[in-house]
């Protein structure tokens, strides 16, 4: 597969040193294509192209040149660079083997010459580009052959100063390149020192950070209610109930009569057939020729003690001239039975079923309300209230022993911005960094625990931070101390700095000295791998 070269557009006012710098930054690339504008200052001479060739080989870059200017094309081809007329030609793989169209040279008028008996005529040479080799200078058609030796002599005379000047320029450029173009990268590995910080923070709703220990919290409340039906399963023994009613005593006397009759409590009265008996509930005073009523209770509890009206006629230990009757029925007697009632378990079961639904719902709504804030579980308070249409112990019909219960659950909690709290903890660590040191690039570990929290938004935290610090170096001073030194002497010099555990010096060119210009030295400080000092 064809490797796509990276296009680098050279500015018209850039120098060759600028181009070399850009090539050094692209050392990781396989191929680079330089796009030159017309009249590019960076590559205006053969020496510039030779210098470019040297650094391209040092950086192991495949460099090709794109230029529409014939002179630059010729210089590029002479230096051995793959040359193209345009970026489109690069894409199509149309590499040039000689410069573009040859510019026609205006012929000079021939001088007056002595007649020659025989002058060979030269056929005009074709100007079609030769694709296999660079173009050669050919004689122009119509130029007399006898003029060529003089022309060569003149050209050679003019070229000697040019060659001398070019050699001087090449030497100066070579020396300048050795002094200015070399660059070096110095990497200093330092070991950090552990630094811990503890801080107590207080949070409350609407708190404006009056100090570095305060942060803002929010209080949230959610209420949910739901109704359900419970079933009574409790059993209660109901004893037999005696029948009750009232009887009326009448006192009629005609001979030797007493003015009244006293009937004590507990006097037994019976029905006409004597099958049912009742006792009076209290003492009774019956006047002569008068009547008085008193309550009675069946002697035996149960439904058998119920009696119809006007069926009680007999009186035990009956006084003379005294009668009894029950003007109304005697009832209310009931046999013993087992009733279905609401037990504590029934109420608790129905309540728990509703709580199992409402508690997660309230918790979920609180989580939704808090959103991205950190919910303080220690502040979570959930209260519930249950109301029923019956009470525990109430008897319910055996056919439909159900009751209704309504449960209301209210949840309250406190939340805060976790990132803001951790930032306060980091600030506490930053405040402990010594003046001549700085925090390392290792991430700061932060944690906190809740000391106290309430649902109304008040929270107290204890925060902990752990990081690493390293000395602060002046990179400008280090660069100034390294200029012109040998790489071997630079390593012990830098190893003597505080917390330095390793020094690495890398040069673009294998020279026995570091660059003489501080701007050509890059100093990097990185943290050593393999742990930090405690």
mmCIF file with all atom_site columns, C-alpha atoms in Angstrom, residues 128-264:
data_model
loop_
_atom_site.group_PDB
_atom_site.id
_atom_site.type_symbol
_atom_site.label_atom_id
_atom_site.label_alt_id
_atom_site.label_comp_id
_atom_site.label_asym_id
_atom_site.label_entity_id
_atom_site.label_seq_id
_atom_site.pdbx_PDB_ins_code
_atom_site.Cartn_x
_atom_site.Cartn_y
_atom_site.Cartn_z
_atom_site.occupancy
_atom_site.B_iso_or_equiv
_atom_site.pdbx_formal_charge
_atom_site.auth_seq_id
_atom_site.auth_comp_id
_atom_site.auth_asym_id
_atom_site.auth_atom_id
_atom_site.pdbx_PDB_model_num
ATOM 1   C CA . UNK A 1 128 ? 11.151   17.999  -26.239 1.00 0.00 ? 128 UNK A CA 1
ATOM 2   C CA . UNK A 1 129 ? 11.811   17.046  -22.543 1.00 0.00 ? 129 UNK A CA 1
ATOM 3   C CA . UNK A 1 130 ? 14.010   14.003  -22.008 1.00 0.00 ? 130 UNK A CA 1
ATOM 4   C CA . UNK A 1 131 ? 12.344   11.727  -19.418 1.00 0.00 ? 131 UNK A CA 1
ATOM 5   C CA . UNK A 1 132 ? 15.341   9.517   -18.688 1.00 0.00 ? 132 UNK A CA 1
ATOM 6   C CA . UNK A 1 133 ? 17.943   12.092  -17.612 1.00 0.00 ? 133 UNK A CA 1
ATOM 7   C CA . UNK A 1 134 ? 18.280   15.765  -16.652 1.00 0.00 ? 134 UNK A CA 1
ATOM 8   C CA . UNK A 1 135 ? 18.316   18.173  -19.619 1.00 0.00 ? 135 UNK A CA 1
ATOM 9   C CA . UNK A 1 136 ? 21.589   18.979  -21.337 1.00 0.00 ? 136 UNK A CA 1
ATOM 10  C CA . UNK A 1 137 ? 22.578   22.298  -22.817 1.00 0.00 ? 137 UNK A CA 1
ATOM 11  C CA . UNK A 1 138 ? 22.512   21.989  -26.604 1.00 0.00 ? 138 UNK A CA 1
ATOM 12  C CA . UNK A 1 139 ? 23.750   24.437  -29.265 1.00 0.00 ? 139 UNK A CA 1
ATOM 13  C CA . UNK A 1 140 ? 21.103   26.648  -30.716 1.00 0.00 ? 140 UNK A CA 1
ATOM 14  C CA . UNK A 1 141 ? 20.293   26.316  -34.355 1.00 0.00 ? 141 UNK A CA 1
ATOM 15  C CA . UNK A 1 142 ? 21.622   29.105  -36.495 1.00 0.00 ? 142 UNK A CA 1
ATOM 16  C CA . UNK A 1 143 ? 24.592   29.995  -34.226 1.00 0.00 ? 143 UNK A CA 1
ATOM 17  C CA . UNK A 1 144 ? 27.911   29.866  -36.141 1.00 0.00 ? 144 UNK A CA 1
ATOM 18  C CA . UNK A 1 145 ? 30.187   27.080  -34.968 1.00 0.00 ? 145 UNK A CA 1
ATOM 19  C CA . UNK A 1 146 ? 33.238   29.317  -34.910 1.00 0.00 ? 146 UNK A CA 1
ATOM 20  C CA . UNK A 1 147 ? 31.738   31.362  -32.016 1.00 0.00 ? 147 UNK A CA 1
ATOM 21  C CA . UNK A 1 148 ? 31.453   28.456  -29.504 1.00 0.00 ? 148 UNK A CA 1
ATOM 22  C CA . UNK A 1 149 ? 35.025   28.403  -28.162 1.00 0.00 ? 149 UNK A CA 1
ATOM 23  C CA . UNK A 1 150 ? 34.910   32.110  -27.282 1.00 0.00 ? 150 UNK A CA 1
ATOM 24  C CA . UNK A 1 151 ? 31.536   31.658  -25.572 1.00 0.00 ? 151 UNK A CA 1
ATOM 25  C CA . UNK A 1 152 ? 32.847   28.814  -23.411 1.00 0.00 ? 152 UNK A CA 1
ATOM 26  C CA . UNK A 1 153 ? 35.865   30.853  -22.367 1.00 0.00 ? 153 UNK A CA 1
ATOM 27  C CA . UNK A 1 154 ? 33.719   33.777  -21.305 1.00 0.00 ? 154 UNK A CA 1
ATOM 28  C CA . UNK A 1 155 ? 31.388   31.511  -19.337 1.00 0.00 ? 155 UNK A CA 1
ATOM 29  C CA . UNK A 1 156 ? 34.290   29.837  -17.564 1.00 0.00 ? 156 UNK A CA 1
ATOM 30  C CA . UNK A 1 157 ? 35.789   33.214  -16.655 1.00 0.00 ? 157 UNK A CA 1
ATOM 31  C CA . UNK A 1 158 ? 32.503   34.340  -15.118 1.00 0.00 ? 158 UNK A CA 1
ATOM 32  C CA . UNK A 1 159 ? 31.933   31.065  -13.267 1.00 0.00 ? 159 UNK A CA 1
ATOM 33  C CA . UNK A 1 160 ? 35.180   30.999  -11.287 1.00 0.00 ? 160 UNK A CA 1
ATOM 34  C CA . UNK A 1 161 ? 34.192   33.858  -8.901  1.00 0.00 ? 161 UNK A CA 1
ATOM 35  C CA . UNK A 1 162 ? 30.764   32.315  -8.578  1.00 0.00 ? 162 UNK A CA 1
ATOM 36  C CA . UNK A 1 163 ? 32.259   28.974  -7.550  1.00 0.00 ? 163 UNK A CA 1
ATOM 37  C CA . UNK A 1 164 ? 34.549   30.648  -5.018  1.00 0.00 ? 164 UNK A CA 1
ATOM 38  C CA . UNK A 1 165 ? 31.665   32.642  -3.522  1.00 0.00 ? 165 UNK A CA 1
ATOM 39  C CA . UNK A 1 166 ? 29.504   29.521  -3.405  1.00 0.00 ? 166 UNK A CA 1
ATOM 40  C CA . UNK A 1 167 ? 32.255   27.612  -1.604  1.00 0.00 ? 167 UNK A CA 1
ATOM 41  C CA . UNK A 1 168 ? 32.615   30.409  0.958   1.00 0.00 ? 168 UNK A CA 1
ATOM 42  C CA . UNK A 1 169 ? 28.868   30.539  1.479   1.00 0.00 ? 169 UNK A CA 1
ATOM 43  C CA . UNK A 1 170 ? 28.728   26.770  1.817   1.00 0.00 ? 170 UNK A CA 1
ATOM 44  C CA . UNK A 1 171 ? 31.441   26.830  4.472   1.00 0.00 ? 171 UNK A CA 1
ATOM 45  C CA . UNK A 1 172 ? 29.726   29.621  6.394   1.00 0.00 ? 172 UNK A CA 1
ATOM 46  C CA . UNK A 1 173 ? 26.376   27.853  6.126   1.00 0.00 ? 173 UNK A CA 1
ATOM 47  C CA . UNK A 1 174 ? 27.909   24.585  7.305   1.00 0.00 ? 174 UNK A CA 1
ATOM 48  C CA . UNK A 1 175 ? 29.500   26.236  10.335  1.00 0.00 ? 175 UNK A CA 1
ATOM 49  C CA . UNK A 1 176 ? 26.289   28.140  11.114  1.00 0.00 ? 176 UNK A CA 1
ATOM 50  C CA . UNK A 1 177 ? 24.326   24.929  10.815  1.00 0.00 ? 177 UNK A CA 1
ATOM 51  C CA . UNK A 1 178 ? 26.610   23.130  13.250  1.00 0.00 ? 178 UNK A CA 1
ATOM 52  C CA . UNK A 1 179 ? 26.309   25.983  15.749  1.00 0.00 ? 179 UNK A CA 1
ATOM 53  C CA . UNK A 1 180 ? 22.640   26.861  15.406  1.00 0.00 ? 180 UNK A CA 1
ATOM 54  C CA . UNK A 1 181 ? 20.666   23.953  13.966  1.00 0.00 ? 181 UNK A CA 1
ATOM 55  C CA . UNK A 1 182 ? 21.554   21.184  16.459  1.00 0.00 ? 182 UNK A CA 1
ATOM 56  C CA . UNK A 1 183 ? 18.902   20.682  19.150  1.00 0.00 ? 183 UNK A CA 1
ATOM 57  C CA . UNK A 1 184 ? 18.772   18.632  22.336  1.00 0.00 ? 184 UNK A CA 1
ATOM 58  C CA . UNK A 1 185 ? 16.077   17.380  24.668  1.00 0.00 ? 185 UNK A CA 1
ATOM 59  C CA . UNK A 1 186 ? 16.932   16.917  28.338  1.00 0.00 ? 186 UNK A CA 1
ATOM 60  C CA . UNK A 1 187 ? 14.510   14.897  30.463  1.00 0.00 ? 187 UNK A CA 1
ATOM 61  C CA . UNK A 1 188 ? 14.803   15.161  34.246  1.00 0.00 ? 188 UNK A CA 1
ATOM 62  C CA . UNK A 1 189 ? 13.055   12.466  36.306  1.00 0.00 ? 189 UNK A CA 1
ATOM 63  C CA . UNK A 1 190 ? 12.132   13.522  39.845  1.00 0.00 ? 190 UNK A CA 1
ATOM 64  C CA . UNK A 1 191 ? 10.668   11.583  42.749  1.00 0.00 ? 191 UNK A CA 1
ATOM 65  C CA . UNK A 1 192 ? 7.776    13.140  44.660  1.00 0.00 ? 192 UNK A CA 1
ATOM 66  C CA . UNK A 1 193 ? 7.251    13.214  48.431  1.00 0.00 ? 193 UNK A CA 1
ATOM 67  C CA . UNK A 1 194 ? 3.957    12.207  50.040  1.00 0.00 ? 194 UNK A CA 1
ATOM 68  C CA . UNK A 1 195 ? 1.837    14.990  51.547  1.00 0.00 ? 195 UNK A CA 1
ATOM 69  C CA . UNK A 1 196 ? -1.373   14.489  53.594  1.00 0.00 ? 196 UNK A CA 1
ATOM 70  C CA . UNK A 1 197 ? -4.027   16.932  54.782  1.00 0.00 ? 197 UNK A CA 1
ATOM 71  C CA . UNK A 1 198 ? -7.139   16.585  56.978  1.00 0.00 ? 198 UNK A CA 1
ATOM 72  C CA . UNK A 1 199 ? -9.912   19.159  57.193  1.00 0.00 ? 199 UNK A CA 1
ATOM 73  C CA . UNK A 1 200 ? -13.332  19.414  58.838  1.00 0.00 ? 200 UNK A CA 1
ATOM 74  C CA . UNK A 1 201 ? -16.106  20.826  56.653  1.00 0.00 ? 201 UNK A CA 1
ATOM 75  C CA . UNK A 1 202 ? -19.550  22.121  57.588  1.00 0.00 ? 202 UNK A CA 1
ATOM 76  C CA . UNK A 1 203 ? -22.501  22.309  55.222  1.00 0.00 ? 203 UNK A CA 1
ATOM 77  C CA . UNK A 1 204 ? -25.921  23.940  55.476  1.00 0.00 ? 204 UNK A CA 1
ATOM 78  C CA . UNK A 1 205 ? -28.663  24.999  53.032  1.00 0.00 ? 205 UNK A CA 1
ATOM 79  C CA . UNK A 1 206 ? -27.954  28.293  51.286  1.00 0.00 ? 206 UNK A CA 1
ATOM 80  C CA . UNK A 1 207 ? -24.538  28.656  52.907  1.00 0.00 ? 207 UNK A CA 1
ATOM 81  C CA . UNK A 1 208 ? -22.313  31.166  51.192  1.00 0.00 ? 208 UNK A CA 1
ATOM 82  C CA . UNK A 1 209 ? -18.691  30.054  51.513  1.00 0.00 ? 209 UNK A CA 1
ATOM 83  C CA . UNK A 1 210 ? -17.609  32.401  54.301  1.00 0.00 ? 210 UNK A CA 1
ATOM 84  C CA . UNK A 1 211 ? -14.495  30.266  54.852  1.00 0.00 ? 211 UNK A CA 1
ATOM 85  C CA . UNK A 1 212 ? -12.620  27.414  53.202  1.00 0.00 ? 212 UNK A CA 1
ATOM 86  C CA . UNK A 1 213 ? -14.440  24.923  55.458  1.00 0.00 ? 213 UNK A CA 1
ATOM 87  C CA . UNK A 1 214 ? -18.050  25.629  54.414  1.00 0.00 ? 214 UNK A CA 1
ATOM 88  C CA . UNK A 1 215 ? -20.132  24.287  51.557  1.00 0.00 ? 215 UNK A CA 1
ATOM 89  C CA . UNK A 1 216 ? -23.735  24.483  50.406  1.00 0.00 ? 216 UNK A CA 1
ATOM 90  C CA . UNK A 1 217 ? -26.278  21.688  50.915  1.00 0.00 ? 217 UNK A CA 1
ATOM 91  C CA . UNK A 1 218 ? -29.889  21.173  49.895  1.00 0.00 ? 218 UNK A CA 1
ATOM 92  C CA . UNK A 1 219 ? -32.740  19.559  51.853  1.00 0.00 ? 219 UNK A CA 1
ATOM 93  C CA . UNK A 1 220 ? -35.289  17.445  49.968  1.00 0.00 ? 220 UNK A CA 1
ATOM 94  C CA . UNK A 1 221 ? -38.738  16.122  51.025  1.00 0.00 ? 221 UNK A CA 1
ATOM 95  C CA . UNK A 1 222 ? -40.979  13.566  49.290  1.00 0.00 ? 222 UNK A CA 1
ATOM 96  C CA . UNK A 1 223 ? -44.430  12.331  50.433  1.00 0.00 ? 223 UNK A CA 1
ATOM 97  C CA . UNK A 1 224 ? -46.362  9.361   49.015  1.00 0.00 ? 224 UNK A CA 1
ATOM 98  C CA . UNK A 1 225 ? -49.703  7.846   50.126  1.00 0.00 ? 225 UNK A CA 1
ATOM 99  C CA . UNK A 1 226 ? -51.557  4.654   49.173  1.00 0.00 ? 226 UNK A CA 1
ATOM 100 C CA . UNK A 1 227 ? -54.618  2.698   50.361  1.00 0.00 ? 227 UNK A CA 1
ATOM 101 C CA . UNK A 1 228 ? -55.066  -1.074  50.591  1.00 0.00 ? 228 UNK A CA 1
ATOM 102 C CA . UNK A 1 229 ? -57.492  -3.633  52.024  1.00 0.00 ? 229 UNK A CA 1
ATOM 103 C CA . UNK A 1 230 ? -56.563  -5.967  54.847  1.00 0.00 ? 230 UNK A CA 1
ATOM 104 C CA . UNK A 1 231 ? -58.175  -9.190  56.019  1.00 0.00 ? 231 UNK A CA 1
ATOM 105 C CA . UNK A 1 232 ? -58.975  -9.916  59.668  1.00 0.00 ? 232 UNK A CA 1
ATOM 106 C CA . UNK A 1 233 ? -57.765  -13.316 60.835  1.00 0.00 ? 233 UNK A CA 1
ATOM 107 C CA . UNK A 1 234 ? -57.884  -12.890 64.618  1.00 0.00 ? 234 UNK A CA 1
ATOM 108 C CA . UNK A 1 235 ? -60.082  -15.202 66.696  1.00 0.00 ? 235 UNK A CA 1
ATOM 109 C CA . UNK A 1 236 ? -61.830  -14.131 69.898  1.00 0.00 ? 236 UNK A CA 1
ATOM 110 C CA . UNK A 1 237 ? -63.995  -16.276 72.239  1.00 0.00 ? 237 UNK A CA 1
ATOM 111 C CA . UNK A 1 238 ? -67.314  -14.539 73.019  1.00 0.00 ? 238 UNK A CA 1
ATOM 112 C CA . UNK A 1 239 ? -69.029  -15.945 76.191  1.00 0.00 ? 239 UNK A CA 1
ATOM 113 C CA . UNK A 1 240 ? -72.775  -16.602 76.376  1.00 0.00 ? 240 UNK A CA 1
ATOM 114 C CA . UNK A 1 241 ? -74.857  -13.511 77.113  1.00 0.00 ? 241 UNK A CA 1
ATOM 115 C CA . UNK A 1 242 ? -77.913  -13.740 79.491  1.00 0.00 ? 242 UNK A CA 1
ATOM 116 C CA . UNK A 1 243 ? -81.238  -12.322 78.342  1.00 0.00 ? 243 UNK A CA 1
ATOM 117 C CA . UNK A 1 244 ? -82.438  -9.138  80.029  1.00 0.00 ? 244 UNK A CA 1
ATOM 118 C CA . UNK A 1 245 ? -85.709  -7.289  80.300  1.00 0.00 ? 245 UNK A CA 1
ATOM 119 C CA . UNK A 1 246 ? -88.121  -5.856  82.886  1.00 0.00 ? 246 UNK A CA 1
ATOM 120 C CA . UNK A 1 247 ? -91.150  -7.053  84.866  1.00 0.00 ? 247 UNK A CA 1
ATOM 121 C CA . UNK A 1 248 ? -93.943  -5.163  86.652  1.00 0.00 ? 248 UNK A CA 1
ATOM 122 C CA . UNK A 1 249 ? -95.163  -6.074  90.143  1.00 0.00 ? 249 UNK A CA 1
ATOM 123 C CA . UNK A 1 250 ? -98.770  -5.173  91.196  1.00 0.00 ? 250 UNK A CA 1
ATOM 124 C CA . UNK A 1 251 ? -100.024 -5.112  94.866  1.00 0.00 ? 251 UNK A CA 1
ATOM 125 C CA . UNK A 1 252 ? -103.821 -5.503  95.413  1.00 0.00 ? 252 UNK A CA 1
ATOM 126 C CA . UNK A 1 253 ? -105.055 -6.159  98.983  1.00 0.00 ? 253 UNK A CA 1
ATOM 127 C CA . UNK A 1 254 ? -108.566 -6.017  100.392 1.00 0.00 ? 254 UNK A CA 1
ATOM 128 C CA . UNK A 1 255 ? -108.402 -7.273  104.006 1.00 0.00 ? 255 UNK A CA 1
ATOM 129 C CA . UNK A 1 256 ? -105.759 -6.663  106.599 1.00 0.00 ? 256 UNK A CA 1
ATOM 130 C CA . UNK A 1 257 ? -103.559 -4.922  104.055 1.00 0.00 ? 257 UNK A CA 1
ATOM 131 C CA . UNK A 1 258 ? -100.135 -3.488  104.499 1.00 0.00 ? 258 UNK A CA 1
ATOM 132 C CA . UNK A 1 259 ? -99.616  -0.029  102.945 1.00 0.00 ? 259 UNK A CA 1
ATOM 133 C CA . UNK A 1 260 ? -96.757  -1.368  100.713 1.00 0.00 ? 260 UNK A CA 1
ATOM 134 C CA . UNK A 1 261 ? -94.668  -4.422  99.876  1.00 0.00 ? 261 UNK A CA 1
ATOM 135 C CA . UNK A 1 262 ? -90.825  -4.443  99.632  1.00 0.00 ? 262 UNK A CA 1
ATOM 136 C CA . UNK A 1 263 ? -89.302  -6.821  97.116  1.00 0.00 ? 263 UNK A CA 1
ATOM 137 C CA . UNK A 1 264 ? -85.562  -7.384  97.651  1.00 0.00 ? 264 UNK A CA 1
#
